[in-house]
Amino acid sequence: MDKPASRQRYALAEEQVAFYHQHGYLHLPAVFDADAVAAMAEDLDWLMDAWASKGPGWSGPWRRVYMSADVEKRSQLIALHDLHRYSKAWCDAVVHPSITGAVADLIGANVELHHTTLHAKPPESGHPFPMHQDWAFYKHENGRYVDCLIHLDDTDDRNGCIRFLDASHKGGAREHVVRGADGSPCTPHLPTDAWSLEDTVPVPARRGDVVAFSIHTIHGSRINTTNRLRRIVRAGYRDPANAQTAGQSIGRPGLIVRGRRPRAPRQAALPTTI
Ligand SMILES: O=C(O)CCC(=O)C(=O)O
């Protein structure tokens, strides 16, 4: 199992740590107060206007299983990677001691920020997410990697809250569908005939909450059927000793947000050219 060796606690109660290791996810209410969320939301609105992309979202055969032909044509996703490189409010958010302390309790005392990613679902037909593990997007050697969903809006199934397959992290990394029927590449997802959103647990959350989950936890979400935008920013944190083997931002050293970066025997210092 990927439990940290140390028993020291930074932000979580023992029961919360036990819940995460049992179920593969953990809901952390009110991590950010109203003032902090207001500053993050203000910068997020600016980021969506100035830098984010708006498009059809993830590709692949899953789309026609999750959406009718008509909805599938209209469904869109607003996305942006690495918000903390564009905004001080988001830089502050990803080093917040409650979030980094919680992650340290889950993976160990050294914590490295790997990435941040915005997923905003526009009103009425905002993009659903097929069942997948985030491991398929940024493969790492082991499970000491926690994704944290920072909520800017209240969520439930009507606007596409996150849904987890309970305890699915225990099965480790799984092969994903990466090509459509015609052989062309598509966004990684699990086969729709074997993995269903119907089997998952919804985790509704409030603005300011964080929902943490393992890189191996299988998850997805429904379409946004409401008349309001649904905004979530994912921050990915890892044990700096957990090497990345493929995918998003590979080779890019992240920020150490807790503890230190340990040095392997004869390891060179970090390059200055990435
Ligand atoms: O934003 C969502 O509804 C799902 C996001 C997701 O699947 C992810 O961040 O890996």
CSV table of C-alpha atoms and ligand atoms in Angstrom, one decimal:
chain,number,residue,atom,x,y,z
A,1,MET,CA,0.0,0.0,0.0
A,2,ASP,CA,1.1,3.6,-0.6
A,3,LYS,CA,0.6,4.9,2.9
A,4,PRO,CA,3.3,7.3,4.3
A,5,ALA,CA,5.7,5.8,6.7
A,6,SER,CA,5.5,8.8,9.1
A,7,ARG,CA,2.7,9.0,11.7
A,8,GLN,CA,3.0,12.8,12.0
A,9,ARG,CA,-0.3,14.6,11.1
A,10,TYR,CA,-0.3,18.0,9.4
A,11,ALA,CA,-3.9,18.8,8.6
A,12,LEU,CA,-6.1,15.7,8.8
A,13,ALA,CA,-7.6,13.5,11.5
A,14,GLU,CA,-6.6,9.9,11.6
A,15,GLU,CA,-10.2,8.9,10.5
A,16,GLN,CA,-9.8,11.1,7.4
A,17,VAL,CA,-6.5,9.5,6.4
A,18,ALA,CA,-8.1,6.0,7.0
A,19,PHE,CA,-11.1,7.0,4.8
A,20,TYR,CA,-8.8,8.0,2.0
A,21,HIS,CA,-6.8,4.8,2.1
A,22,GLN,CA,-10.0,2.8,2.3
A,23,HIS,CA,-12.1,4.5,-0.4
A,24,GLY,CA,-9.5,6.3,-2.6
A,25,TYR,CA,-11.0,9.8,-2.1
A,26,LEU,CA,-11.7,12.3,0.6
A,27,HIS,CA,-14.0,15.3,0.8
A,28,LEU,CA,-12.5,18.3,2.7
A,29,PRO,CA,-15.1,20.9,3.5
A,30,ALA,CA,-14.4,24.7,3.6
A,31,VAL,CA,-10.6,24.6,2.9
A,32,PHE,CA,-10.8,28.1,1.4
A,33,ASP,CA,-12.8,30.9,3.2
A,34,ALA,CA,-15.1,33.3,1.4
A,35,ASP,CA,-12.5,36.0,0.8
A,36,ALA,CA,-9.9,33.5,-0.6
A,37,VAL,CA,-12.5,31.9,-2.9
A,38,ALA,CA,-13.7,35.4,-4.1
A,39,ALA,CA,-10.1,36.3,-5.1
A,40,MET,CA,-9.6,32.9,-6.8
A,41,ALA,CA,-13.0,33.2,-8.7
A,42,GLU,CA,-12.2,36.8,-9.8
A,43,ASP,CA,-8.8,35.6,-11.3
A,44,LEU,CA,-10.5,32.5,-12.7
A,45,ASP,CA,-13.0,34.7,-14.6
A,46,TRP,CA,-10.1,36.7,-16.0
A,47,LEU,CA,-8.1,33.5,-16.9
A,48,MET,CA,-11.1,32.1,-18.7
A,49,ASP,CA,-11.4,35.3,-20.7
A,50,ALA,CA,-7.7,35.9,-21.4
A,51,TRP,CA,-6.0,32.4,-21.6
A,52,ALA,CA,-8.4,29.4,-21.5
A,53,SER,CA,-9.5,27.4,-24.5
A,54,LYS,CA,-13.2,26.6,-25.2
A,55,GLY,CA,-13.8,23.5,-27.3
A,56,PRO,CA,-15.5,20.1,-27.7
A,57,GLY,CA,-13.4,18.6,-24.9
A,58,TRP,CA,-12.3,15.0,-24.8
A,59,SER,CA,-12.5,12.9,-27.9
A,60,GLY,CA,-13.4,9.2,-28.4
A,61,PRO,CA,-16.2,6.7,-28.8
A,62,TRP,CA,-17.4,7.3,-25.2
A,63,ARG,CA,-19.0,10.6,-26.4
A,64,ARG,CA,-21.9,8.9,-28.1
A,65,VAL,CA,-22.5,6.6,-25.1
A,66,TYR,CA,-22.7,9.6,-22.7
A,67,MET,CA,-24.5,12.0,-25.0
A,68,SER,CA,-27.2,12.1,-27.6
A,69,ALA,CA,-26.1,13.2,-31.1
A,70,ASP,CA,-27.6,16.6,-30.6
A,71,VAL,CA,-26.1,17.2,-27.2
A,72,GLU,CA,-22.7,15.8,-28.3
A,73,LYS,CA,-22.5,18.5,-31.0
A,74,ARG,CA,-23.2,21.3,-28.5
A,75,SER,CA,-21.2,20.1,-25.5
A,76,GLN,CA,-18.2,22.1,-24.6
A,77,LEU,CA,-15.4,22.3,-22.1
A,78,ILE,CA,-13.4,25.4,-21.0
A,79,ALA,CA,-9.8,24.3,-20.0
A,80,LEU,CA,-6.5,25.7,-19.0
A,81,HIS,CA,-3.3,24.1,-17.6
A,82,ASP,CA,-1.1,25.6,-14.9
A,83,LEU,CA,-3.2,28.5,-13.7
A,84,HIS,CA,-0.7,29.2,-10.9
A,85,ARG,CA,1.8,30.4,-13.6
A,86,TYR,CA,-0.6,33.2,-14.6
A,87,SER,CA,-2.2,34.4,-11.3
A,88,LYS,CA,-1.1,35.2,-7.8
A,89,ALA,CA,-4.4,34.2,-6.3
A,90,TRP,CA,-3.9,30.7,-7.8
A,91,CYS,CA,-0.3,30.6,-6.7
A,92,ASP,CA,-1.5,31.3,-3.2
A,93,ALA,CA,-4.2,28.7,-3.5
A,94,VAL,CA,-1.9,25.8,-4.4
A,95,VAL,CA,0.4,26.4,-1.5
A,96,HIS,CA,-2.4,26.9,1.1
A,97,PRO,CA,-1.2,25.0,4.2
A,98,SER,CA,-4.6,23.2,4.6
A,99,ILE,CA,-4.4,21.6,1.2
A,100,THR,CA,-0.6,20.9,1.2
A,101,GLY,CA,-0.9,19.6,4.8
A,102,ALA,CA,-3.7,17.3,3.8
A,103,VAL,CA,-1.7,15.9,0.9
A,104,ALA,CA,1.3,15.4,3.2
A,105,ASP,CA,-0.9,13.4,5.5
A,106,LEU,CA,-1.9,11.2,2.6
A,107,ILE,CA,1.5,10.7,0.7
A,108,GLY,CA,4.3,11.7,3.1
A,109,ALA,CA,6.1,14.8,4.4
A,110,ASN,CA,7.6,15.9,1.0
A,111,VAL,CA,5.1,17.3,-1.5
A,112,GLU,CA,5.7,18.6,-5.0
A,113,LEU,CA,3.1,20.4,-7.0
A,114,HIS,CA,2.9,18.8,-10.4
A,115,HIS,CA,0.2,20.8,-12.3
A,116,THR,CA,-3.0,22.7,-12.1
A,117,THR,CA,-5.9,22.3,-14.6
A,118,LEU,CA,-9.2,24.1,-15.0
A,119,HIS,CA,-12.3,22.2,-16.0
A,120,ALA,CA,-15.3,24.5,-16.4
A,121,LYS,CA,-18.6,23.0,-17.7
A,122,PRO,CA,-20.7,25.6,-19.6
A,123,PRO,CA,-24.4,25.7,-18.8
A,124,GLU,CA,-26.9,23.2,-20.3
A,125,SER,CA,-24.6,20.9,-22.1
A,126,GLY,CA,-21.2,21.3,-20.3
A,127,HIS,CA,-18.9,18.4,-21.0
A,128,PRO,CA,-19.3,15.1,-19.0
A,129,PHE,CA,-16.2,13.1,-18.2
A,130,PRO,CA,-16.1,9.3,-19.0
A,131,MET,CA,-14.7,6.9,-16.4
A,132,HIS,CA,-10.9,7.1,-16.2
A,133,GLN,CA,-7.9,7.2,-13.9
A,134,ASP,CA,-5.8,10.4,-13.9
A,135,TRP,CA,-2.8,8.0,-14.1
A,136,ALA,CA,-3.6,7.6,-17.8
A,137,PHE,CA,-2.8,11.3,-18.4
A,138,TYR,CA,0.4,11.6,-16.2
A,139,LYS,CA,1.7,8.2,-15.5
A,140,HIS,CA,3.8,7.8,-12.3
A,141,GLU,CA,5.6,4.8,-10.8
A,142,ASN,CA,3.4,4.5,-7.7
A,143,GLY,CA,0.3,5.7,-6.0
A,144,ARG,CA,1.9,8.5,-4.0
A,145,TYR,CA,0.1,11.1,-6.1
A,146,VAL,CA,-3.0,13.0,-5.0
A,147,ASP,CA,-5.3,15.1,-7.1
A,148,CYS,CA,-7.2,17.9,-5.4
A,149,LEU,CA,-10.4,19.3,-6.9
A,150,ILE,CA,-10.8,22.9,-5.8
A,151,HIS,CA,-14.5,23.9,-6.0
A,152,LEU,CA,-15.4,27.4,-7.2
A,153,ASP,CA,-19.1,26.5,-7.4
A,154,ASP,CA,-21.5,24.3,-5.4
A,155,THR,CA,-21.9,21.0,-7.2
A,156,ASP,CA,-24.3,18.1,-7.4
A,157,ASP,CA,-25.3,15.7,-10.1
A,158,ARG,CA,-27.3,18.4,-11.9
A,159,ASN,CA,-24.2,20.3,-12.8
A,160,GLY,CA,-21.8,17.4,-13.0
A,161,CYS,CA,-20.3,16.8,-9.6
A,162,ILE,CA,-17.3,14.4,-9.3
A,163,ARG,CA,-18.2,10.7,-8.9
A,164,PHE,CA,-15.8,7.9,-7.7
A,165,LEU,CA,-15.8,4.2,-8.1
A,166,ASP,CA,-15.4,3.3,-4.4
A,167,ALA,CA,-12.0,1.7,-3.5
A,168,SER,CA,-11.0,1.4,-7.2
A,169,HIS,CA,-7.5,2.8,-6.4
A,170,LYS,CA,-6.7,-0.6,-4.9
A,171,GLY,CA,-6.6,-2.1,-8.3
A,172,GLY,CA,-3.7,0.1,-9.4
A,173,ALA,CA,-3.1,1.4,-12.9
A,174,ARG,CA,-5.4,0.0,-15.7
A,175,GLU,CA,-5.1,0.1,-19.5
A,176,HIS,CA,-7.2,2.8,-21.1
A,177,VAL,CA,-8.8,3.1,-24.5
A,178,VAL,CA,-6.5,5.5,-26.5
A,179,ARG,CA,-7.8,4.9,-30.0
A,180,GLY,CA,-11.2,5.1,-31.7
A,181,ALA,CA,-12.6,2.3,-33.9
A,182,ASP,CA,-10.8,3.7,-37.0
A,183,GLY,CA,-7.5,3.6,-35.2
A,184,SER,CA,-7.1,7.3,-34.7
A,185,PRO,CA,-5.9,8.6,-31.3
A,186,CYS,CA,-8.5,9.7,-28.7
A,187,THR,CA,-8.5,11.0,-25.1
A,188,PRO,CA,-7.7,8.1,-22.7
A,189,HIS,CA,-10.8,6.6,-21.0
A,190,LEU,CA,-11.9,3.2,-19.7
A,191,PRO,CA,-14.1,1.0,-22.0
A,192,THR,CA,-17.7,2.1,-21.6
A,193,ASP,CA,-19.0,-1.5,-21.8
A,194,ALA,CA,-17.0,-2.5,-18.7
A,195,TRP,CA,-17.1,0.7,-16.6
A,196,SER,CA,-20.2,2.7,-15.8
A,197,LEU,CA,-20.9,6.0,-14.0
A,198,GLU,CA,-24.0,4.3,-12.6
A,199,ASP,CA,-21.7,2.3,-10.3
A,200,THR,CA,-20.0,5.4,-8.8
A,201,VAL,CA,-20.6,7.4,-5.7
A,202,PRO,CA,-21.4,11.1,-6.2
A,203,VAL,CA,-19.5,13.6,-4.0
A,204,PRO,CA,-21.4,16.9,-4.1
A,205,ALA,CA,-19.4,19.7,-2.7
A,206,ARG,CA,-19.6,23.4,-1.8
A,207,ARG,CA,-17.7,26.4,-3.1
A,208,GLY,CA,-14.4,26.5,-1.2
A,209,ASP,CA,-14.3,22.7,-0.6
A,210,VAL,CA,-11.6,20.4,-1.9
A,211,VAL,CA,-12.1,16.8,-2.9
A,212,ALA,CA,-8.9,14.8,-2.9
A,213,PHE,CA,-8.4,11.4,-4.7
A,214,SER,CA,-5.7,9.0,-5.7
A,215,ILE,CA,-4.1,9.0,-9.2
A,216,HIS,CA,-5.5,5.4,-9.4
A,217,THR,CA,-9.1,6.1,-8.4
A,218,ILE,CA,-11.5,5.6,-11.2
A,219,HIS,CA,-13.9,8.5,-11.6
A,220,GLY,CA,-16.0,10.6,-14.0
A,221,SER,CA,-18.9,13.1,-14.0
A,222,ARG,CA,-22.2,13.9,-15.7
A,223,ILE,CA,-23.2,16.7,-18.0
A,224,ASN,CA,-24.0,20.1,-16.6
A,225,THR,CA,-27.8,20.4,-17.2
A,226,THR,CA,-28.2,23.6,-15.2
A,227,ASN,CA,-28.2,27.2,-16.5
A,228,ARG,CA,-25.0,28.1,-14.6
A,229,LEU,CA,-21.3,27.5,-15.3
A,230,ARG,CA,-19.6,24.8,-13.1
A,231,ARG,CA,-16.0,25.6,-12.3
A,232,ILE,CA,-13.4,23.2,-10.7
A,233,VAL,CA,-9.6,23.5,-10.7
A,234,ARG,CA,-7.6,20.3,-10.2
A,235,ALA,CA,-4.2,20.6,-8.5
A,236,GLY,CA,-2.0,17.5,-8.7
A,237,TYR,CA,0.6,16.8,-5.9
A,238,ARG,CA,3.1,14.0,-5.7
A,239,ASP,CA,5.9,12.6,-3.5
A,240,PRO,CA,8.9,14.1,-5.3
A,241,ALA,CA,10.5,10.6,-5.2
A,242,ASN,CA,7.6,9.2,-7.2
A,243,ALA,CA,9.0,9.3,-10.8
A,244,GLN,CA,6.8,10.3,-13.7
A,245,THR,CA,7.0,7.8,-16.6
A,246,ALA,CA,4.8,9.5,-19.3
A,247,GLY,CA,2.3,12.2,-20.0
A,248,GLN,CA,1.4,15.8,-19.0
A,249,SER,CA,4.4,17.9,-18.0
A,250,ILE,CA,6.8,15.0,-17.9
A,251,GLY,CA,10.4,16.1,-17.1
A,252,ARG,CA,9.3,19.5,-15.6
A,253,PRO,CA,10.3,19.9,-12.0
A,254,GLY,CA,7.4,21.2,-9.9
A,255,LEU,CA,7.4,23.4,-6.8
A,256,ILE,CA,8.1,21.8,-3.5
A,257,VAL,CA,5.2,23.0,-1.4
A,258,ARG,CA,6.0,20.9,1.8
A,259,GLY,CA,9.3,19.4,3.0
A,260,ARG,CA,12.2,18.9,0.7
A,261,ARG,CA,13.3,17.2,-2.6
A,262,PRO,CA,15.4,14.2,-1.6
A,263,ARG,CA,18.5,13.5,-3.7
A,264,ALA,CA,19.0,10.1,-5.2
A,265,PRO,CA,22.7,8.7,-5.3
A,266,ARG,CA,24.7,10.7,-7.9
A,267,GLN,CA,21.5,12.6,-9.0
A,268,ALA,CA,22.4,15.8,-10.8
A,269,ALA,CA,20.9,19.1,-9.6
A,270,LEU,CA,17.8,20.3,-11.5
A,271,PRO,CA,18.4,21.7,-15.0
A,272,THR,CA,17.9,25.4,-15.7
A,273,THR,CA,16.6,25.0,-19.2
A,274,ILE,CA,13.1,23.5,-18.7
B,1,LIG,O1,-14.4,18.2,-13.7
B,1,LIG,C1,-14.9,17.1,-13.7
B,1,LIG,O2,-16.1,16.9,-13.6
B,1,LIG,C2,-14.1,15.8,-13.7
B,1,LIG,C3,-12.7,16.1,-13.8
B,1,LIG,C4,-11.8,14.9,-13.9
B,1,LIG,O3,-12.2,13.9,-14.2
B,1,LIG,C5,-10.4,15.1,-13.6
B,1,LIG,O4,-10.0,16.2,-13.2
B,1,LIG,O5,-9.6,14.1,-13.7
